[in-house]
CSV table of C-alpha atoms and ligand atoms in Angstrom, one decimal:
chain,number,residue,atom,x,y,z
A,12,UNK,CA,-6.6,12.3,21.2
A,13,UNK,CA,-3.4,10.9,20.8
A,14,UNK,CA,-0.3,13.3,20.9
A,15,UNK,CA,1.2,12.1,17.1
A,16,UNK,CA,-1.6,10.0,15.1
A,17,UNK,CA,-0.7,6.5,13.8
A,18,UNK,CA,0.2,5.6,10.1
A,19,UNK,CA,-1.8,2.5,9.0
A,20,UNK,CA,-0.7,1.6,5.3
A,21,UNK,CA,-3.3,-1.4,3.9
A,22,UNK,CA,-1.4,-3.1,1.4
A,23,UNK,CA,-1.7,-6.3,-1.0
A,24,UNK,CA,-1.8,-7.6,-4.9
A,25,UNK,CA,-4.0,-6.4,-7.2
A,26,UNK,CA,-8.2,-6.3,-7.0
A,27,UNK,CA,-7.3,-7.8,-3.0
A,28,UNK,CA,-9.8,-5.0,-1.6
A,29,UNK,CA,-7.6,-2.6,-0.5
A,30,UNK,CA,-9.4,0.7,-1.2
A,31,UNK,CA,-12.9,-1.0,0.0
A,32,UNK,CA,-11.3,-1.6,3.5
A,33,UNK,CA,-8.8,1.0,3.7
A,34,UNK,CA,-12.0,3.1,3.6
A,35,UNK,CA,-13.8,1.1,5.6
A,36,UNK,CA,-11.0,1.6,8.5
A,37,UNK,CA,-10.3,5.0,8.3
A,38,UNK,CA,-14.0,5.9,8.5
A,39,UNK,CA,-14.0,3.1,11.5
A,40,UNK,CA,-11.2,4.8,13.4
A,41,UNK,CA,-11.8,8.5,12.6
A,42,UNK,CA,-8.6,8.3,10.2
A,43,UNK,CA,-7.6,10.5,7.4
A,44,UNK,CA,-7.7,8.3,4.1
A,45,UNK,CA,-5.4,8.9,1.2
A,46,UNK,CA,-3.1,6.3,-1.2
A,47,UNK,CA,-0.3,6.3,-2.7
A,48,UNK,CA,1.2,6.3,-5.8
A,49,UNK,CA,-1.1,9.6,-5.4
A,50,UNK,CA,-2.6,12.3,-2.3
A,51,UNK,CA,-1.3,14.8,-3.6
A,52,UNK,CA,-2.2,16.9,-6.8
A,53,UNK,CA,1.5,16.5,-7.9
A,54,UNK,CA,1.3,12.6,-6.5
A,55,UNK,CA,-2.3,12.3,-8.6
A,56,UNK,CA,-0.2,13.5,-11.4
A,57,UNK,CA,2.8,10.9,-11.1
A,58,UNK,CA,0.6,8.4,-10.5
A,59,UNK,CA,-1.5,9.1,-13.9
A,60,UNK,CA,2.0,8.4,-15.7
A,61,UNK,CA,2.8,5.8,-13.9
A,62,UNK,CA,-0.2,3.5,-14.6
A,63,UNK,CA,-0.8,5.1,-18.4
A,64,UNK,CA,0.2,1.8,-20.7
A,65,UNK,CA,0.9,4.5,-23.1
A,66,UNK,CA,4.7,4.1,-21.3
A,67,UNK,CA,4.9,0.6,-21.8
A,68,UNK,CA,7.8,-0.3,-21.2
A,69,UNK,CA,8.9,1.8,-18.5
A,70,UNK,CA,12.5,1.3,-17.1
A,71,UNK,CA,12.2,-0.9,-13.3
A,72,UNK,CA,14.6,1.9,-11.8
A,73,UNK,CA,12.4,5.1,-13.6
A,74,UNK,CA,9.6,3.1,-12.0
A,75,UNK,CA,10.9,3.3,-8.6
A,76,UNK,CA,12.0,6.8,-8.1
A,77,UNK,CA,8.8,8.3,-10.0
A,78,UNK,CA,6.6,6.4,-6.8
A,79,UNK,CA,9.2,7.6,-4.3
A,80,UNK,CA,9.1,10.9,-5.8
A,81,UNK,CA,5.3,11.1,-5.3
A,82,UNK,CA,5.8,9.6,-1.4
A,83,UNK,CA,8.3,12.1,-0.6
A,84,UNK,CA,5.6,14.6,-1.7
A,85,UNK,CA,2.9,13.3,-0.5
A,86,UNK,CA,4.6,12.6,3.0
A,87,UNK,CA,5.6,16.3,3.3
A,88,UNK,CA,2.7,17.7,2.3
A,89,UNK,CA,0.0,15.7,3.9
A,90,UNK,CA,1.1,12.8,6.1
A,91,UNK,CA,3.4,14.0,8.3
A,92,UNK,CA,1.6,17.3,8.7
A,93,UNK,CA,-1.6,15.3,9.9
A,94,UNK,CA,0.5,12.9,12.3
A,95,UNK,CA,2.4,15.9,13.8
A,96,UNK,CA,-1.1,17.1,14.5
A,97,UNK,CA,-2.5,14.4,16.0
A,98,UNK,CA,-4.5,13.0,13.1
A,99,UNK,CA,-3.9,9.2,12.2
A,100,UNK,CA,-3.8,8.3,8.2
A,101,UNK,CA,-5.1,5.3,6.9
A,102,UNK,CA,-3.0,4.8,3.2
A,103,UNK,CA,-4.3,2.4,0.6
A,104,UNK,CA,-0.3,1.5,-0.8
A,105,UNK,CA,2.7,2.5,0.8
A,106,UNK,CA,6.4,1.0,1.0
A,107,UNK,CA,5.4,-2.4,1.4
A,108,UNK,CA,4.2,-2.1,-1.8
A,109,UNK,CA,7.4,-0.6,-3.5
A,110,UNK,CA,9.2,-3.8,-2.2
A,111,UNK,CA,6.9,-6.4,-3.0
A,112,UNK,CA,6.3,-4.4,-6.7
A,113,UNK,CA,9.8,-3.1,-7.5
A,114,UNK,CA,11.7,-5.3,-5.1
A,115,UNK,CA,10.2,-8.9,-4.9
A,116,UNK,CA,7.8,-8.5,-8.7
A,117,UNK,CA,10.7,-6.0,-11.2
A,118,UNK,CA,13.8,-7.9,-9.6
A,119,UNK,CA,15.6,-4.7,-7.9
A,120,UNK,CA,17.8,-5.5,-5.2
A,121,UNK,CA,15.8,-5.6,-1.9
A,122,UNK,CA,18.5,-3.3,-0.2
A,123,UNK,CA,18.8,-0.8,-2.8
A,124,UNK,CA,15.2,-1.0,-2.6
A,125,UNK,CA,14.8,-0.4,0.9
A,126,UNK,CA,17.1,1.9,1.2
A,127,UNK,CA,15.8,4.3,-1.1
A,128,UNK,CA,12.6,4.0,0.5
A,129,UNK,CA,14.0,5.5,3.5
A,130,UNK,CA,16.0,8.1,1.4
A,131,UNK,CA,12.7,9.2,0.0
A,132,UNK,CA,10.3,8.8,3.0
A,133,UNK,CA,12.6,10.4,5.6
A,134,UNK,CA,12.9,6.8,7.7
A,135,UNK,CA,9.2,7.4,8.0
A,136,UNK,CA,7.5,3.4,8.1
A,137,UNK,CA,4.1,2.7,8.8
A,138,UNK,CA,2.9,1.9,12.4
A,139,UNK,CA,1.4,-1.2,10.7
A,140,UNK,CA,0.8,-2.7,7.5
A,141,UNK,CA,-2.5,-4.5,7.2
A,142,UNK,CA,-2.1,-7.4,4.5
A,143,UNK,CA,-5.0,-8.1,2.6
A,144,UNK,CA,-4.0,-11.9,1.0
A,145,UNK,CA,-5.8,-13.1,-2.2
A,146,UNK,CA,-4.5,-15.6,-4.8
A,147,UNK,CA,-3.8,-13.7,-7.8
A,148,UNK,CA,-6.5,-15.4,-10.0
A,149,UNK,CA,-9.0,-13.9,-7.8
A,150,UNK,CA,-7.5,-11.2,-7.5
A,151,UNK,CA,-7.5,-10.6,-11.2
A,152,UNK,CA,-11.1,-12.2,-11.6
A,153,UNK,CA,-12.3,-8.8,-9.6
A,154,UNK,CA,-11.2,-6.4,-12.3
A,155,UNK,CA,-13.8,-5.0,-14.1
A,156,UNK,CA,-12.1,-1.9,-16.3
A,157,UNK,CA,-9.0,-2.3,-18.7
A,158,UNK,CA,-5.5,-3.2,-17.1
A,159,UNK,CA,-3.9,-0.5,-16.4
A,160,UNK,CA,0.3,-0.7,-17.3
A,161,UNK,CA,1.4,-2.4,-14.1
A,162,UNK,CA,-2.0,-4.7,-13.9
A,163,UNK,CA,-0.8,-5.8,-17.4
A,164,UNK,CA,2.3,-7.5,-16.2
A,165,UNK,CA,1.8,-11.4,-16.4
A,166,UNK,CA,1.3,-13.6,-13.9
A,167,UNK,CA,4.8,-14.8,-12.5
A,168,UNK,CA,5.3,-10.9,-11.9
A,169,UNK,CA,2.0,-10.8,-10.2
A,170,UNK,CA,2.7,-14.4,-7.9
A,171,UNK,CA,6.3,-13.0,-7.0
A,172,UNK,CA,4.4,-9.9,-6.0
A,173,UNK,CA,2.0,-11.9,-3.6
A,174,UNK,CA,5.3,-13.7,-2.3
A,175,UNK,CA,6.8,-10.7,-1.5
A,176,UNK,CA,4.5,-9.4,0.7
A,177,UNK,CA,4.3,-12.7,2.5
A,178,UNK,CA,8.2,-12.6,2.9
A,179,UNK,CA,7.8,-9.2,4.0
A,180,UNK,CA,4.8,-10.3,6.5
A,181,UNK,CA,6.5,-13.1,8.3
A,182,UNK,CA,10.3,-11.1,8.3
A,183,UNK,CA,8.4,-8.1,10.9
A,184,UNK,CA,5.3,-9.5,12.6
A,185,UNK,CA,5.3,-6.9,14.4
A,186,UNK,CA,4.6,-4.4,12.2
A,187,UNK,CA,2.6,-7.0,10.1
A,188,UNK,CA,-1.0,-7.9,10.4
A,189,UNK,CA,-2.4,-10.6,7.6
A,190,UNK,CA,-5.8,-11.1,6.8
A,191,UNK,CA,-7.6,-13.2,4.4
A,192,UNK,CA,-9.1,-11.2,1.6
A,193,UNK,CA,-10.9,-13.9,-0.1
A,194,UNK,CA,-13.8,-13.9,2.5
A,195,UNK,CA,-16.7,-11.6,1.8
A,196,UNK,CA,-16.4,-8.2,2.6
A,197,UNK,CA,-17.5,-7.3,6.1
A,198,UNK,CA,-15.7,-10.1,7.2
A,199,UNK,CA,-13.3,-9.0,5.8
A,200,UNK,CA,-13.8,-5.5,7.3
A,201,UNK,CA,-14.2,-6.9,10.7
A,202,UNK,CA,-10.4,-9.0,10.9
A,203,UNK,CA,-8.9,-5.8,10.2
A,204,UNK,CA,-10.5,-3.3,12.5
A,205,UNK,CA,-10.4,-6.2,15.4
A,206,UNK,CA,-6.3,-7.2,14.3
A,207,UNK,CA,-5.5,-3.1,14.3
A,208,UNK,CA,-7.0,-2.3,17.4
A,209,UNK,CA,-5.2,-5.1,19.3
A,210,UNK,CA,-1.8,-4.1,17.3
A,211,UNK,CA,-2.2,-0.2,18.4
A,212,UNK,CA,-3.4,-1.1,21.6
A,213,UNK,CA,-6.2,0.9,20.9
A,214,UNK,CA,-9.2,-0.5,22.7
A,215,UNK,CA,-12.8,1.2,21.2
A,216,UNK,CA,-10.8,4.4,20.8
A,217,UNK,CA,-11.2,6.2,17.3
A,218,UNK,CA,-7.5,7.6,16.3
A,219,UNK,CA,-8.4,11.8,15.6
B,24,LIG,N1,2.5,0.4,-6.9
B,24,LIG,C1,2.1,1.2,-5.9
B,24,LIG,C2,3.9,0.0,-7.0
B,24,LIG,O1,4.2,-0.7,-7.9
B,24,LIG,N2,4.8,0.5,-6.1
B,24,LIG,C3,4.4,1.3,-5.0
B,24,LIG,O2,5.3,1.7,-4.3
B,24,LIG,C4,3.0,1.7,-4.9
B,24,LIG,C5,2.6,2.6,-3.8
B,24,LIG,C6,-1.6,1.3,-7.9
B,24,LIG,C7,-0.5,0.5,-8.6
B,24,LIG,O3,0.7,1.0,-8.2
B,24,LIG,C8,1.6,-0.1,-7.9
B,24,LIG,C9,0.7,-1.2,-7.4
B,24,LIG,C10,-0.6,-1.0,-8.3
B,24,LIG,O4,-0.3,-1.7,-9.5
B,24,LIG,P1,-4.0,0.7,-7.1
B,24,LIG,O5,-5.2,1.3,-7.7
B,24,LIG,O6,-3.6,1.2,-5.8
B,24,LIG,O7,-2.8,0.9,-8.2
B,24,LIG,O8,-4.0,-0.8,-7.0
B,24,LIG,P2,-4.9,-1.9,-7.5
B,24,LIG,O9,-4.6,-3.2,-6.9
B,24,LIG,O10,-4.9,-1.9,-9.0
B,24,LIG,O11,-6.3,-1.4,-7.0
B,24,LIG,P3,-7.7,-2.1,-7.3
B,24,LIG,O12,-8.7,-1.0,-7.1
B,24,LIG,O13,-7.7,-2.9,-8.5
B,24,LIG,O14,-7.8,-3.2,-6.1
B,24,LIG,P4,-8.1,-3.0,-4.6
B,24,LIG,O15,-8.0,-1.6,-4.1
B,24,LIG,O16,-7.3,-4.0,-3.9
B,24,LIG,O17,-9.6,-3.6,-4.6
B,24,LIG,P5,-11.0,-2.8,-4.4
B,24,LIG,O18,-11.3,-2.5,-3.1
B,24,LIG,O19,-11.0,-1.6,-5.4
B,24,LIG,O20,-11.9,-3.9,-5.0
B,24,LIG,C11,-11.8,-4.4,-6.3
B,24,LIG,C12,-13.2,-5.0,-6.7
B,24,LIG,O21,-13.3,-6.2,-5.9
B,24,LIG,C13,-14.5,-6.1,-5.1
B,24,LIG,C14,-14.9,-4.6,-5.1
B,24,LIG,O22,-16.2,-4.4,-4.8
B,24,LIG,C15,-14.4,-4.1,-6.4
B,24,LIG,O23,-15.4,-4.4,-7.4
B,24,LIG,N3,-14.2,-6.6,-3.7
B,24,LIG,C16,-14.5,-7.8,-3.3
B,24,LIG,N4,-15.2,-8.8,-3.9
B,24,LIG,C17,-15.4,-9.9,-3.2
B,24,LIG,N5,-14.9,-10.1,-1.9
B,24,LIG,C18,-14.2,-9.2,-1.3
B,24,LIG,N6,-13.7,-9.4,-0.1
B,24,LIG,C19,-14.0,-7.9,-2.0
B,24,LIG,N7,-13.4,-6.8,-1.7
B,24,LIG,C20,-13.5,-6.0,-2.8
């Protein structure tokens, strides 16, 4: 068992696969799952607003601190507790997608972006981010229930977005691992688990 666990955040546009594969990997690796805007009841709660088209339009900056309000929550109640225990958490969203959404897709500066992330999130990053890449038609071509208020932005927010994360991707390879999400699903499945084994150094080993 490893002494602190490992933060894996999956990350990408919207309808990419995220939630399919983030469950897929935390199940492969014996990971806690949980995403974000959400996790927590109070998270769950912030994100009901958040995505509710009733609060169209919502201001970019009220955006921002209502998901870092629900990470800051969700990282003291949950996250941190499980990798101070040992536990590794796999996270479907987490500040990549705050600066590919509100940085890179609303237009808020990248620093004032960043920097609030790490106000919020205690300098806490992910271990890796796992990039799950799919043009945004097909992306959108997956959705099979109503957009919800951020879905509903139009397509140049949704291509920036995409662009974003790429920027993001190639700026830290390190902590960086793309995949293609437009193959089918298990193969899908199997790029990640092989790409974050090799990135953690992690062998056959589950996490917790
Ligand atoms: N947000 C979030 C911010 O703006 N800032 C932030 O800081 C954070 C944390 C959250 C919203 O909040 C925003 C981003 C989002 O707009 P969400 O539910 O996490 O919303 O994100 P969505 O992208 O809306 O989630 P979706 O459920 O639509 O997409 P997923 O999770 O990427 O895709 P998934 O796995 O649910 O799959 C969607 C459909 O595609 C199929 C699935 O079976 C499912 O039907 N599918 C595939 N089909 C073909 N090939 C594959 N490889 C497939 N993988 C899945």
């Amino acid at each position: 068992m490893a002494a602190t666990g490992r933060l894996i955040a999956v990350e990408g546009g919207e309808g990419a696969g995220k939630s399919t594969q983030a469950a897929r990997l935390a199940a492969t690796l014996g990971a806690e799952l949980s995403r974000e805007p959400g996790g927590t009841p109070l998270g769950e709660e912030v994100r009901r607003l958040l995505l509710d088209p009733a609060f169209a339009p919502l201001g970019d900056r009220t955006e921002l601190m209502l998901m870092l309000a629900a990470r800051a929550e969700h990282l003291a109640e949950r996250i941190e507790p499980a990798l101070a225990a040992g536990r590794s958490v796999v996270v479907d969203r987490f500040q990549g997608s705050t600066l590919a959404y509100q940085g890179y897709g609303r237009g808020l500066p990248l620093e004032e972006v960043r920097l609030a992330c790490r106000l919020a999130a205690g300098g806490r990053e992910a271990d890796l981010n796992v990039l799950i890449d799919v043009p945004v038609d097909i992306g959108t071509s997956r959705r099979t229930a109503a957009p919800d208020r951020i879905e509903a932005a139009d397509g140049g927010f949704h291509e920036r977005v995409r662009q974003g994360f790429l920027a993001e991707a190639v700026g830290d390879p390190a902590r960086w691992l793309v995949v293609d999400g437009s193959a089918p699903p298990d193969q899908v499945a199997d790029a990640i688990a092989a790409g974050v084994r090799s990135r953690l150094d992690l062998g056959t080993a589950r996490l917790s």
